[in-house]
């Protein structure tokens, strides 16, 4: 039962990475889009793509938190009492990001739009970095079983830095790939080339960081390195294959299957982390069985997860399909001569 609940929990983690992660990545491209004139069209597409779905994407975070503190309360207490700094910064970033996104759209004056846009964009970079550093702290075993670990070194260390640095370009790659498809649906060749080039660059950076990280993990997190190079090696190879396939599709200017390929690459990377950490909740200690709630609680969580899948998943699928149709039907803005 503990393994089953852990699988349900990790499904939520993966969903948040490929959906909420793309939202964060869109904020990265918003940050470097340039001034008001040059960045107007990319930001318009970002706003149009994010507006209907960004709150729905972040429901996965609530799902993960509920599954974690209900199913594995010991691990939840250890994580929050040790990693409260990056988790607190990430929570603040999510709040500021949402406020900046909403207020920018409602603002009329350009100076106000710039302020809210900066808050939205900077928070979109800081938050995935913090989440990545938390993953690095867990994977390298820096969270004690009983919690109250070092609040600084637990997330300011080489493996955590690798997790944070890897999360930012991975989210940027997802967002650029999704936005490339959205630009093609709107028949906008300028934005298509704009986001295609950025998706290629972000994908290449993600690959380089991943390869360089292997040598870092060997020195700083030997168990994680061993598991990644043995048990999780098929997932790592599949992730690399999906990444190369995504880059090939982008170079060939083909968008059919691009979103699924990009999402699969990131999902496989995250799955590799989970498989490498198994059967421990905290990387090198506290097994799933020891951290789990009583079986009665786990059965309730399984039932809730199944019911949520039946009720919520069709709604999300319908939302994304409606979004795709709306983007395909929206005429492209005329190019400025």
XYZ file of C-alpha atoms in Angstrom:
337
model
C 0.000 0.000 0.000
C 2.820 2.409 0.778
C 4.340 1.754 -2.651
C 0.980 2.290 -4.353
C 0.383 5.606 -2.597
C 3.941 6.645 -3.477
C 3.181 5.927 -7.142
C 0.044 8.090 -6.972
C 2.074 10.820 -5.295
C 4.782 10.682 -7.943
C 2.237 10.821 -10.748
C 1.225 14.187 -9.303
C 4.858 15.291 -9.123
C 5.380 14.440 -12.787
C 2.141 16.171 -13.817
C 3.165 19.305 -11.938
C 6.584 19.269 -13.580
C 5.295 18.990 -17.164
C 2.315 21.352 -16.729
C 3.221 23.772 -13.951
C 6.847 23.625 -15.088
C 5.846 24.934 -18.505
C 4.120 27.857 -16.782
C 7.341 28.704 -14.960
C 9.298 28.377 -18.175
C 6.960 30.823 -19.899
C 7.868 33.335 -17.203
C 11.538 32.839 -18.058
C 10.897 33.760 -21.697
C 8.805 36.697 -20.526
C 11.803 37.885 -18.490
C 14.213 37.956 -21.441
C 11.728 39.001 -24.145
C 13.100 42.547 -24.226
C 11.503 45.964 -23.942
C 7.848 46.849 -24.316
C 8.013 47.095 -28.098
C 10.225 44.124 -28.920
C 8.639 41.835 -26.361
C 5.005 42.705 -27.022
C 4.173 39.814 -29.361
C 5.973 37.032 -27.413
C 4.352 38.255 -24.196
C 0.947 38.338 -25.893
C 1.278 34.684 -26.873
C 2.504 33.791 -23.380
C -0.464 35.547 -21.775
C -2.938 33.955 -24.177
C -1.513 30.488 -23.545
C -1.208 30.787 -19.769
C -4.387 32.678 -18.948
C -6.944 29.838 -19.098
C -4.761 27.066 -17.599
C -2.207 28.402 -15.102
C -4.456 27.960 -12.053
C -5.537 24.491 -13.184
C -1.907 23.425 -13.611
C -1.049 24.366 -10.033
C -3.789 22.176 -8.562
C -1.257 19.355 -8.937
C 0.873 21.003 -6.260
C -2.031 20.866 -3.788
C -2.620 17.238 -4.733
C 1.032 16.394 -4.035
C 1.052 18.176 -0.692
C -2.119 16.421 0.497
C -0.835 13.007 -0.592
C 2.523 13.639 1.082
C 1.367 14.892 4.475
C -1.497 12.371 4.681
C 0.349 9.348 3.343
C 3.852 9.976 4.678
C 3.576 12.394 7.627
C 6.999 11.533 9.061
C 8.703 12.423 5.785
C 6.582 15.554 5.418
C 7.582 16.752 8.889
C 11.261 16.054 8.188
C 11.158 17.923 4.866
C 9.306 20.992 6.083
C 11.314 21.352 9.300
C 14.595 21.166 7.357
C 13.855 22.724 3.964
C 11.562 25.501 5.133
C 13.723 28.192 3.519
C 13.534 26.995 -0.124
C 9.949 25.833 0.356
C 8.978 29.199 1.832
C 10.707 31.070 -0.994
C 8.958 28.862 -3.556
C 5.554 29.462 -1.927
C 6.185 33.212 -1.899
C 7.282 33.017 -5.523
C 4.058 31.252 -6.528
C 1.955 33.922 -4.804
C 3.929 36.835 -6.271
C 3.963 35.178 -9.674
C 0.205 34.804 -9.748
C -0.341 38.342 -8.521
C 2.100 39.773 -11.054
C 0.488 37.845 -13.910
C -3.034 38.932 -12.954
C -2.239 42.583 -12.221
C -0.173 43.026 -15.369
C -3.117 42.029 -17.523
C -5.404 44.385 -15.601
C -3.000 47.345 -15.685
C -3.284 50.074 -18.298
C -0.152 52.134 -17.730
C 3.138 50.852 -19.106
C 5.212 51.532 -15.914
C 2.789 49.468 -13.848
C 2.830 46.687 -16.414
C 6.631 46.625 -16.249
C 6.659 46.312 -12.465
C 4.094 43.519 -12.379
C 5.741 41.830 -15.352
C 9.104 41.866 -13.582
C 7.550 40.316 -10.470
C 5.905 37.610 -12.592
C 9.064 36.836 -14.570
C 11.574 36.839 -11.699
C 9.305 34.685 -9.533
C 8.948 32.257 -12.442
C 12.712 31.681 -12.386
C 13.243 31.655 -8.624
C 10.446 29.183 -7.836
C 11.560 26.259 -10.049
C 15.130 26.778 -8.836
C 13.953 26.347 -5.241
C 11.902 23.256 -6.110
C 14.893 21.783 -7.912
C 17.131 22.455 -4.919
C 14.612 20.682 -2.666
C 14.719 17.654 -4.964
C 18.513 17.713 -4.819
C 18.470 17.878 -1.027
C 16.140 14.877 -0.802
C 18.002 12.826 -3.397
C 21.379 13.365 -1.724
C 20.072 12.404 1.732
C 20.559 15.764 3.419
C 17.215 15.705 5.257
C 17.451 13.819 8.578
C 14.756 11.287 9.436
C 13.608 13.266 12.463
C 13.822 16.603 10.674
C 15.313 19.865 11.943
C 18.357 19.467 9.715
C 20.695 22.282 8.774
C 18.486 24.961 7.220
C 21.316 26.302 5.042
C 23.561 23.458 3.903
C 20.588 21.150 3.319
C 19.728 23.064 0.136
C 22.871 25.104 -0.541
C 25.116 22.279 -1.721
C 26.353 20.941 -5.089
C 23.538 18.436 -5.704
C 20.842 20.936 -4.757
C 22.458 23.562 -6.961
C 22.446 21.062 -9.825
C 18.755 20.345 -9.247
C 17.906 24.041 -9.213
C 20.006 24.903 -12.254
C 18.613 21.937 -14.195
C 15.011 22.838 -13.340
C 15.199 26.316 -14.893
C 16.287 25.359 -18.466
C 14.081 22.241 -18.382
C 11.039 24.407 -17.639
C 12.173 26.893 -20.286
C 12.461 24.082 -22.840
C 8.967 22.822 -22.062
C 7.467 26.293 -22.352
C 9.259 27.128 -25.597
C 8.199 23.811 -27.155
C 4.568 24.341 -26.141
C 4.632 27.947 -27.359
C 6.163 26.872 -30.669
C 3.124 24.668 -31.241
C 0.798 27.500 -30.179
C 2.461 29.861 -32.650
C 2.073 27.308 -35.454
C -1.627 26.902 -34.574
C -2.073 30.669 -34.872
C -0.234 30.632 -38.222
C 2.279 33.184 -36.960
C 5.622 32.419 -38.697
C 7.545 35.093 -36.794
C 6.607 33.771 -33.337
C 7.022 30.203 -34.559
C 10.666 30.830 -35.460
C 11.148 32.926 -32.309
C 10.103 30.170 -29.891
C 11.512 27.335 -32.015
C 15.005 28.836 -31.774
C 14.628 29.299 -28.045
C 13.359 25.762 -27.562
C 16.431 24.423 -29.381
C 18.729 26.549 -27.211
C 16.994 25.594 -23.947
C 16.983 21.905 -24.897
C 20.689 21.995 -25.674
C 21.468 23.738 -22.368
C 19.373 21.194 -20.464
C 21.298 18.355 -22.087
C 24.686 19.911 -21.312
C 23.727 20.552 -17.674
C 22.470 16.970 -17.331
C 25.699 15.499 -18.694
C 27.876 17.775 -16.562
C 25.777 16.901 -13.520
C 26.749 13.245 -13.777
C 30.316 14.053 -12.726
C 29.088 16.261 -9.890
C 26.788 13.556 -8.525
C 29.585 11.013 -8.536
C 31.468 13.118 -6.014
C 28.629 14.626 -3.976
C 25.836 12.005 -4.035
C 27.403 8.562 -4.709
C 24.239 6.543 -4.022
C 22.199 8.691 -6.384
C 24.905 8.430 -9.036
C 25.054 4.634 -8.661
C 21.294 4.246 -8.968
C 21.082 6.594 -11.938
C 23.804 4.651 -13.742
C 22.241 1.259 -12.958
C 18.571 0.966 -11.960
C 17.428 4.223 -13.592
C 19.738 4.016 -16.620
C 16.954 2.932 -19.053
C 14.894 5.962 -18.030
C 17.883 8.269 -18.458
C 18.565 6.862 -21.930
C 14.897 7.228 -22.911
C 14.940 10.816 -21.641
C 17.994 11.558 -23.772
C 16.318 9.917 -26.776
C 13.152 11.997 -26.313
C 15.272 15.124 -25.936
C 17.123 14.426 -29.176
C 13.864 13.616 -30.955
C 12.367 16.882 -29.744
C 15.358 18.839 -31.026
C 15.109 17.020 -34.355
C 11.431 17.953 -34.661
C 12.244 21.568 -33.878
C 15.066 21.694 -36.411
C 12.765 20.169 -39.038
C 10.041 22.692 -38.107
C 7.572 19.924 -37.331
C 5.159 20.345 -34.437
C 3.240 17.079 -34.621
C 4.082 15.220 -31.422
C 6.402 17.986 -30.197
C 4.512 18.708 -26.989
C 4.294 15.025 -26.086
C 7.978 14.471 -26.849
C 9.106 17.449 -24.762
C 6.853 16.443 -21.876
C 8.085 12.833 -22.055
C 11.721 13.944 -21.855
C 11.115 15.935 -18.672
C 8.808 13.276 -17.188
C 11.478 10.612 -17.716
C 14.112 12.754 -16.002
C 11.844 13.190 -12.984
C 10.967 9.479 -13.035
C 14.668 8.655 -13.007
C 15.032 10.656 -9.803
C 12.136 8.753 -8.223
C 13.410 5.336 -9.262
C 16.914 6.194 -8.031
C 15.585 7.238 -4.645
C 13.341 4.181 -4.145
C 12.688 2.652 -1.617
C 13.654 5.665 0.490
C 11.645 8.836 1.009
C 14.682 10.892 1.995
C 17.221 9.711 -0.544
C 19.368 7.435 1.577
C 17.167 6.676 4.600
C 13.579 6.476 5.909
C 11.932 3.836 3.769
C 8.432 4.198 2.364
C 7.149 1.571 4.782
C 8.589 3.353 7.823
C 7.278 6.756 6.733
C 3.789 5.609 5.729
C 0.548 6.218 7.593
C -1.621 3.300 8.804
C -3.181 1.138 6.092
C -6.638 2.600 6.721
C -5.374 6.067 5.809
C -3.545 4.761 2.754
C -6.709 3.034 1.497
C -8.619 6.309 1.798
C -5.889 8.119 -0.166
C -6.016 5.507 -2.919
C -9.782 5.902 -3.129
C -9.535 9.691 -3.224
C -6.838 9.567 -5.915
C -8.929 7.230 -8.073
C -12.037 9.376 -7.640
C -10.047 12.503 -8.502
C -8.760 10.801 -11.629
C -12.278 9.939 -12.743
C -13.723 13.383 -12.013
C -10.853 15.816 -12.633
C -8.791 14.329 -15.449
C -11.601 14.495 -18.048
C -12.144 18.149 -17.115
C -8.469 18.946 -17.600
C -8.371 17.117 -20.929
C -11.425 19.066 -22.081
C -9.835 22.343 -20.945
C -6.649 21.728 -22.942
C -8.596 20.647 -26.027
C -10.709 23.798 -25.901
C -7.516 25.803 -25.494
C -5.969 24.173 -28.559
C -9.037 24.892 -30.662
C -9.160 28.494 -29.482
C -5.480 29.017 -30.327
C -5.932 27.440 -33.749
C -8.932 29.656 -34.479
C -7.315 32.901 -33.288
C -5.953 34.964 -36.188
C -2.296 35.973 -35.976
C -1.502 39.589 -35.227
C -0.214 41.502 -38.260
C 3.565 41.868 -38.324
C 4.911 45.343 -37.769
C 6.795 46.542 -40.846
